[in-house]
Amino acid sequence: GRLWERGGGSDADEAIESSMGVGLHGVGMLIDDGGDDTYLVRSSWGQGVGQVGLGALIDRGGNDTYTAGRNSQAHGSTRGAGVLVDISGNDRYAIPDNAAPSELYLGRTVAMGQGCGYGRRADLGDSRSMAGGFGVLVDGAGDDHYSAMAWSQGAGYWWGVGILEDRGGDDTYRQGKYSQGAAAHYAVGVHVDLEGDDKYTTNPQKMVNSFTGQDQWIAENQYAGHARDGALGIFVDGGGDDAYVFRANCGGSGDLNSVGFFWDRSGNDHYSGLDIDPSPGNSNWNRPPLGTITIYPEPFRAFRDDLPAFGVFLDTDGTDTYEGLGSPATNNHTWTEAHPNGRGGGIDR
């Protein structure tokens, strides 16, 4: 099916689920020519979702607001592609914190959206695994705001490919675990912001864990160029004076035969750390950010012992500042680390 909204009016589209450019065993498209639009999917599967098909939402202009539940906003599942393209405007993308809370993720929502490729992992269950598809979110211009928790903003899970590309503007990102160019289980996650003075989790706050009732930090680790279990995670910021808040295993972090890559091409950037001290009970897993790998002290006695991991951090131009990161990173400095499990390191120029 296809819906094309012509003209420059300001529209308010609302649905329960499976709407606004969703292709389930088929093709679904929504094209809007312009205007300040509001898109709301109250449950899941909306705003550019494809499973065994193609789903696309294309908005050609205006200051738009996108809100949806899990598996939305450029979500590609098995044999599918989900695409969300917004040409211009100061836009807001949100998958609410309470959309699909998970005990495994400390009460955070497992978003699987905003550019996420998702597959069904069943190697520990009925063994009927299915590879993920392609989820691609592209925003052309404007000062945009993105908010989503785990698995979002360019994330790949179980043979899936997730991409978020923002081509211009001063943008703000708020995210959780496995986000912003993160991937796990033979997947690929890519996050690219080409220009603008951007803010990445610069205002951390606490939220209530839905299962324990306790306040906990929103910002989880494993984002901004993190990869695990045969995966590739890529984060690129093309230019601008950017601000980052990192926790452990971020900013070019490789784990378990994977490659995590972070590159800030230019600008006077500020990197700060939040709650990154390694856990006393799991110090090999919680590694400082900025070009590190996870250390496994005992051999696997399998093929994994012969496949290294790599964590790479690059900042190639500008006067940069680093604080509270537990890392040797400083302006105009190079650092490396080597372990039997792989290699890590960073360059600031």
PDB file of C-alpha atoms in Angstrom, residues 172-346:
ATOM      1  CA  THR A 172      21.252  16.033  20.398  1.00  0.00           C
ATOM      2  CA  TYR A 173      21.312  12.308  21.074  1.00  0.00           C
ATOM      3  CA  ARG A 174      20.037  10.442  24.104  1.00  0.00           C
ATOM      4  CA  GLN A 175      20.547   6.699  24.050  1.00  0.00           C
ATOM      5  CA  GLY A 176      21.117   3.499  26.031  1.00  0.00           C
ATOM      6  CA  LYS A 177      23.054   0.281  25.622  1.00  0.00           C
ATOM      7  CA  TYR A 178      24.075  -0.948  22.154  1.00  0.00           C
ATOM      8  CA  SER A 179      23.437   2.307  20.326  1.00  0.00           C
ATOM      9  CA  GLN A 180      25.087   4.830  17.998  1.00  0.00           C
ATOM     10  CA  GLY A 181      27.063   2.496  15.783  1.00  0.00           C
ATOM     11  CA  ALA A 182      26.872  -0.664  17.879  1.00  0.00           C
ATOM     12  CA  ALA A 183      26.349  -4.275  16.886  1.00  0.00           C
ATOM     13  CA  ALA A 184      26.383  -7.807  18.260  1.00  0.00           C
ATOM     14  CA  HIS A 185      26.184 -11.366  16.939  1.00  0.00           C
ATOM     15  CA  TYR A 186      27.555 -11.112  13.397  1.00  0.00           C
ATOM     16  CA  ALA A 187      25.784  -7.814  12.688  1.00  0.00           C
ATOM     17  CA  VAL A 188      26.742  -4.316  11.541  1.00  0.00           C
ATOM     18  CA  GLY A 189      25.800  -1.023  13.207  1.00  0.00           C
ATOM     19  CA  VAL A 190      26.676   2.370  11.687  1.00  0.00           C
ATOM     20  CA  HIS A 191      26.115   5.873  13.053  1.00  0.00           C
ATOM     21  CA  VAL A 192      27.189   8.872  10.961  1.00  0.00           C
ATOM     22  CA  ASP A 193      26.678  12.573  11.741  1.00  0.00           C
ATOM     23  CA  LEU A 194      28.296  14.630   9.009  1.00  0.00           C
ATOM     24  CA  GLU A 195      28.399  18.105  10.569  1.00  0.00           C
ATOM     25  CA  GLY A 196      27.203  20.366  13.362  1.00  0.00           C
ATOM     26  CA  ASP A 197      27.935  20.977  17.027  1.00  0.00           C
ATOM     27  CA  ASP A 198      26.423  17.797  18.398  1.00  0.00           C
ATOM     28  CA  LYS A 199      25.715  16.571  21.916  1.00  0.00           C
ATOM     29  CA  TYR A 200      25.880  12.891  22.778  1.00  0.00           C
ATOM     30  CA  THR A 201      24.303  12.026  26.149  1.00  0.00           C
ATOM     31  CA  THR A 202      25.554  15.282  27.618  1.00  0.00           C
ATOM     32  CA  ASN A 203      22.799  15.538  30.225  1.00  0.00           C
ATOM     33  CA  PRO A 204      22.781  12.157  31.957  1.00  0.00           C
ATOM     34  CA  GLN A 205      19.976  11.650  34.384  1.00  0.00           C
ATOM     35  CA  LYS A 206      18.566   8.907  36.530  1.00  0.00           C
ATOM     36  CA  MET A 207      15.383   6.997  35.824  1.00  0.00           C
ATOM     37  CA  VAL A 208      13.372   4.467  37.792  1.00  0.00           C
ATOM     38  CA  ASN A 209      14.061   0.804  37.064  1.00  0.00           C
ATOM     39  CA  SER A 210      10.635  -0.609  36.227  1.00  0.00           C
ATOM     40  CA  PHE A 211      11.442  -3.864  38.002  1.00  0.00           C
ATOM     41  CA  THR A 212      13.322  -2.753  41.143  1.00  0.00           C
ATOM     42  CA  GLY A 213      11.878   0.703  41.734  1.00  0.00           C
ATOM     43  CA  GLN A 214      15.377   2.119  42.207  1.00  0.00           C
ATOM     44  CA  ASP A 215      16.855   5.138  40.443  1.00  0.00           C
ATOM     45  CA  GLN A 216      19.612   4.232  37.986  1.00  0.00           C
ATOM     46  CA  TRP A 217      21.564   6.119  35.347  1.00  0.00           C
ATOM     47  CA  ILE A 218      19.963   6.217  31.920  1.00  0.00           C
ATOM     48  CA  ALA A 219      23.259   6.090  30.047  1.00  0.00           C
ATOM     49  CA  GLU A 220      24.413   2.486  29.725  1.00  0.00           C
ATOM     50  CA  ASN A 221      27.703   1.296  28.262  1.00  0.00           C
ATOM     51  CA  GLN A 222      28.516  -0.318  24.901  1.00  0.00           C
ATOM     52  CA  TYR A 223      27.693   2.482  22.465  1.00  0.00           C
ATOM     53  CA  ALA A 224      29.403   4.858  20.012  1.00  0.00           C
ATOM     54  CA  GLY A 225      31.444   2.365  18.016  1.00  0.00           C
ATOM     55  CA  HIS A 226      31.074  -0.858  20.007  1.00  0.00           C
ATOM     56  CA  ALA A 227      30.929  -4.378  18.604  1.00  0.00           C
ATOM     57  CA  ARG A 228      30.546  -7.839  20.145  1.00  0.00           C
ATOM     58  CA  ASP A 229      30.592 -11.445  18.925  1.00  0.00           C
ATOM     59  CA  GLY A 230      31.795 -11.277  15.330  1.00  0.00           C
ATOM     60  CA  ALA A 231      30.269  -7.864  14.656  1.00  0.00           C
ATOM     61  CA  LEU A 232      31.282  -4.478  13.275  1.00  0.00           C
ATOM     62  CA  GLY A 233      30.351  -1.217  15.017  1.00  0.00           C
ATOM     63  CA  ILE A 234      31.168   2.101  13.328  1.00  0.00           C
ATOM     64  CA  PHE A 235      30.708   5.643  14.628  1.00  0.00           C
ATOM     65  CA  VAL A 236      31.704   8.705  12.562  1.00  0.00           C
ATOM     66  CA  ASP A 237      31.215  12.392  13.322  1.00  0.00           C
ATOM     67  CA  GLY A 238      32.318  14.491  10.379  1.00  0.00           C
ATOM     68  CA  GLY A 239      32.753  17.921  11.936  1.00  0.00           C
ATOM     69  CA  GLY A 240      31.774  20.416  14.602  1.00  0.00           C
ATOM     70  CA  ASP A 241      32.547  21.091  18.240  1.00  0.00           C
ATOM     71  CA  ASP A 242      30.982  18.039  19.844  1.00  0.00           C
ATOM     72  CA  ALA A 243      30.399  16.917  23.418  1.00  0.00           C
ATOM     73  CA  TYR A 244      30.414  13.258  24.467  1.00  0.00           C
ATOM     74  CA  VAL A 245      29.635  11.433  27.683  1.00  0.00           C
ATOM     75  CA  PHE A 246      31.095   7.912  27.768  1.00  0.00           C
ATOM     76  CA  ARG A 247      30.885   4.950  30.084  1.00  0.00           C
ATOM     77  CA  ALA A 248      32.821   1.693  29.877  1.00  0.00           C
ATOM     78  CA  ASN A 249      33.204  -0.099  26.537  1.00  0.00           C
ATOM     79  CA  CYS A 250      32.482   2.945  24.378  1.00  0.00           C
ATOM     80  CA  GLY A 251      34.168   5.070  21.749  1.00  0.00           C
ATOM     81  CA  GLY A 252      35.890   2.374  19.719  1.00  0.00           C
ATOM     82  CA  SER A 253      35.391  -0.804  21.736  1.00  0.00           C
ATOM     83  CA  GLY A 254      35.904  -4.353  20.433  1.00  0.00           C
ATOM     84  CA  ASP A 255      34.685  -7.483  22.190  1.00  0.00           C
ATOM     85  CA  LEU A 256      34.803 -11.162  21.284  1.00  0.00           C
ATOM     86  CA  ASN A 257      36.265 -11.257  17.760  1.00  0.00           C
ATOM     87  CA  SER A 258      34.750  -7.935  16.722  1.00  0.00           C
ATOM     88  CA  VAL A 259      35.833  -4.520  15.490  1.00  0.00           C
ATOM     89  CA  GLY A 260      34.676  -1.328  17.202  1.00  0.00           C
ATOM     90  CA  PHE A 261      35.595   1.899  15.395  1.00  0.00           C
ATOM     91  CA  PHE A 262      35.130   5.542  16.464  1.00  0.00           C
ATOM     92  CA  TRP A 263      36.208   8.561  14.406  1.00  0.00           C
ATOM     93  CA  ASP A 264      35.600  12.241  15.111  1.00  0.00           C
ATOM     94  CA  ARG A 265      37.012  13.892  12.011  1.00  0.00           C
ATOM     95  CA  SER A 266      37.333  17.509  13.159  1.00  0.00           C
ATOM     96  CA  GLY A 267      36.335  20.109  15.724  1.00  0.00           C
ATOM     97  CA  ASN A 268      37.166  21.121  19.277  1.00  0.00           C
ATOM     98  CA  ASP A 269      35.569  18.253  21.144  1.00  0.00           C
ATOM     99  CA  HIS A 270      34.977  17.469  24.788  1.00  0.00           C
ATOM    100  CA  TYR A 271      34.999  13.898  26.115  1.00  0.00           C
ATOM    101  CA  SER A 272      33.892  13.121  29.660  1.00  0.00           C
ATOM    102  CA  GLY A 273      33.266   9.944  31.624  1.00  0.00           C
ATOM    103  CA  LEU A 274      30.336   8.846  33.762  1.00  0.00           C
ATOM    104  CA  ASP A 275      30.507   5.907  36.182  1.00  0.00           C
ATOM    105  CA  ILE A 276      33.174   4.091  34.183  1.00  0.00           C
ATOM    106  CA  ASP A 277      35.088   2.417  37.020  1.00  0.00           C
ATOM    107  CA  PRO A 278      35.371  -1.324  36.353  1.00  0.00           C
ATOM    108  CA  SER A 279      33.129  -3.552  38.399  1.00  0.00           C
ATOM    109  CA  PRO A 280      35.173  -5.320  41.106  1.00  0.00           C
ATOM    110  CA  GLY A 281      33.502  -8.597  40.195  1.00  0.00           C
ATOM    111  CA  ASN A 282      33.977  -8.215  36.456  1.00  0.00           C
ATOM    112  CA  SER A 283      36.991  -5.981  35.829  1.00  0.00           C
ATOM    113  CA  ASN A 284      37.948  -7.714  32.571  1.00  0.00           C
ATOM    114  CA  TRP A 285      34.607  -6.892  30.997  1.00  0.00           C
ATOM    115  CA  ASN A 286      34.122  -3.249  32.030  1.00  0.00           C
ATOM    116  CA  ARG A 287      36.981  -1.574  30.171  1.00  0.00           C
ATOM    117  CA  PRO A 288      37.650   2.163  29.927  1.00  0.00           C
ATOM    118  CA  PRO A 289      36.445   3.836  26.707  1.00  0.00           C
ATOM    119  CA  LEU A 290      38.460   5.167  23.756  1.00  0.00           C
ATOM    120  CA  GLY A 291      40.160   2.372  21.861  1.00  0.00           C
ATOM    121  CA  THR A 292      40.032  -0.705  24.070  1.00  0.00           C
ATOM    122  CA  ILE A 293      39.078  -4.361  23.858  1.00  0.00           C
ATOM    123  CA  THR A 294      37.502  -6.772  26.290  1.00  0.00           C
ATOM    124  CA  ILE A 295      39.996  -9.073  28.013  1.00  0.00           C
ATOM    125  CA  TYR A 296      39.173 -12.748  28.498  1.00  0.00           C
ATOM    126  CA  PRO A 297      41.730 -14.260  30.890  1.00  0.00           C
ATOM    127  CA  GLU A 298      40.918 -17.903  30.102  1.00  0.00           C
ATOM    128  CA  PRO A 299      41.166 -19.401  26.580  1.00  0.00           C
ATOM    129  CA  PHE A 300      37.989 -20.534  24.867  1.00  0.00           C
ATOM    130  CA  ARG A 301      39.714 -23.630  23.478  1.00  0.00           C
ATOM    131  CA  ALA A 302      37.856 -23.029  20.235  1.00  0.00           C
ATOM    132  CA  PHE A 303      38.157 -21.007  17.035  1.00  0.00           C
ATOM    133  CA  ARG A 304      37.647 -17.789  19.009  1.00  0.00           C
ATOM    134  CA  ASP A 305      41.176 -18.063  20.380  1.00  0.00           C
ATOM    135  CA  ASP A 306      42.526 -17.479  16.848  1.00  0.00           C
ATOM    136  CA  LEU A 307      40.290 -14.506  15.981  1.00  0.00           C
ATOM    137  CA  PRO A 308      41.283 -11.177  17.585  1.00  0.00           C
ATOM    138  CA  ALA A 309      39.202  -8.164  18.507  1.00  0.00           C
ATOM    139  CA  PHE A 310      40.081  -4.571  17.681  1.00  0.00           C
ATOM    140  CA  GLY A 311      39.085  -1.282  19.298  1.00  0.00           C
ATOM    141  CA  VAL A 312      40.019   1.914  17.453  1.00  0.00           C
ATOM    142  CA  PHE A 313      39.535   5.557  18.493  1.00  0.00           C
ATOM    143  CA  LEU A 314      40.447   8.471  16.207  1.00  0.00           C
ATOM    144  CA  ASP A 315      40.125  12.234  16.645  1.00  0.00           C
ATOM    145  CA  THR A 316      41.976  13.730  13.720  1.00  0.00           C
ATOM    146  CA  ASP A 317      41.655  17.503  14.101  1.00  0.00           C
ATOM    147  CA  GLY A 318      40.972  20.195  16.696  1.00  0.00           C
ATOM    148  CA  THR A 319      41.859  20.968  20.289  1.00  0.00           C
ATOM    149  CA  ASP A 320      40.180  18.334  22.418  1.00  0.00           C
ATOM    150  CA  THR A 321      39.673  17.876  26.136  1.00  0.00           C
ATOM    151  CA  TYR A 322      39.326  14.653  28.127  1.00  0.00           C
ATOM    152  CA  GLU A 323      38.190  14.228  31.725  1.00  0.00           C
ATOM    153  CA  GLY A 324      37.154  11.414  34.041  1.00  0.00           C
ATOM    154  CA  LEU A 325      37.588   8.645  31.485  1.00  0.00           C
ATOM    155  CA  GLY A 326      40.157   6.354  33.083  1.00  0.00           C
ATOM    156  CA  SER A 327      41.988   6.410  29.760  1.00  0.00           C
ATOM    157  CA  PRO A 328      45.448   7.636  28.678  1.00  0.00           C
ATOM    158  CA  ALA A 329      43.749   9.762  26.024  1.00  0.00           C
ATOM    159  CA  THR A 330      44.895  13.386  25.808  1.00  0.00           C
ATOM    160  CA  ASN A 331      45.089  16.006  23.075  1.00  0.00           C
ATOM    161  CA  ASN A 332      47.809  15.345  20.453  1.00  0.00           C
ATOM    162  CA  HIS A 333      48.610  11.922  21.855  1.00  0.00           C
ATOM    163  CA  THR A 334      48.745   8.291  20.719  1.00  0.00           C
ATOM    164  CA  TRP A 335      48.074   5.280  22.940  1.00  0.00           C
ATOM    165  CA  THR A 336      47.911   1.523  22.421  1.00  0.00           C
ATOM    166  CA  GLU A 337      47.161  -1.686  24.254  1.00  0.00           C
ATOM    167  CA  ALA A 338      47.923  -5.289  23.322  1.00  0.00           C
ATOM    168  CA  HIS A 339      46.487  -8.502  24.738  1.00  0.00           C
ATOM    169  CA  PRO A 340      46.198 -12.088  23.532  1.00  0.00           C
ATOM    170  CA  ASN A 341      42.571 -11.288  22.703  1.00  0.00           C
ATOM    171  CA  GLY A 342      43.433  -8.453  20.313  1.00  0.00           C
ATOM    172  CA  ARG A 343      44.597  -4.880  19.967  1.00  0.00           C
ATOM    173  CA  GLY A 344      43.288  -1.478  20.977  1.00  0.00           C
ATOM    174  CA  GLY A 345      44.420   2.105  20.742  1.00  0.00           C
ATOM    175  CA  GLY A 346      43.735   5.673  19.809  1.00  0.00           C
TER     176      GLY A 346
END
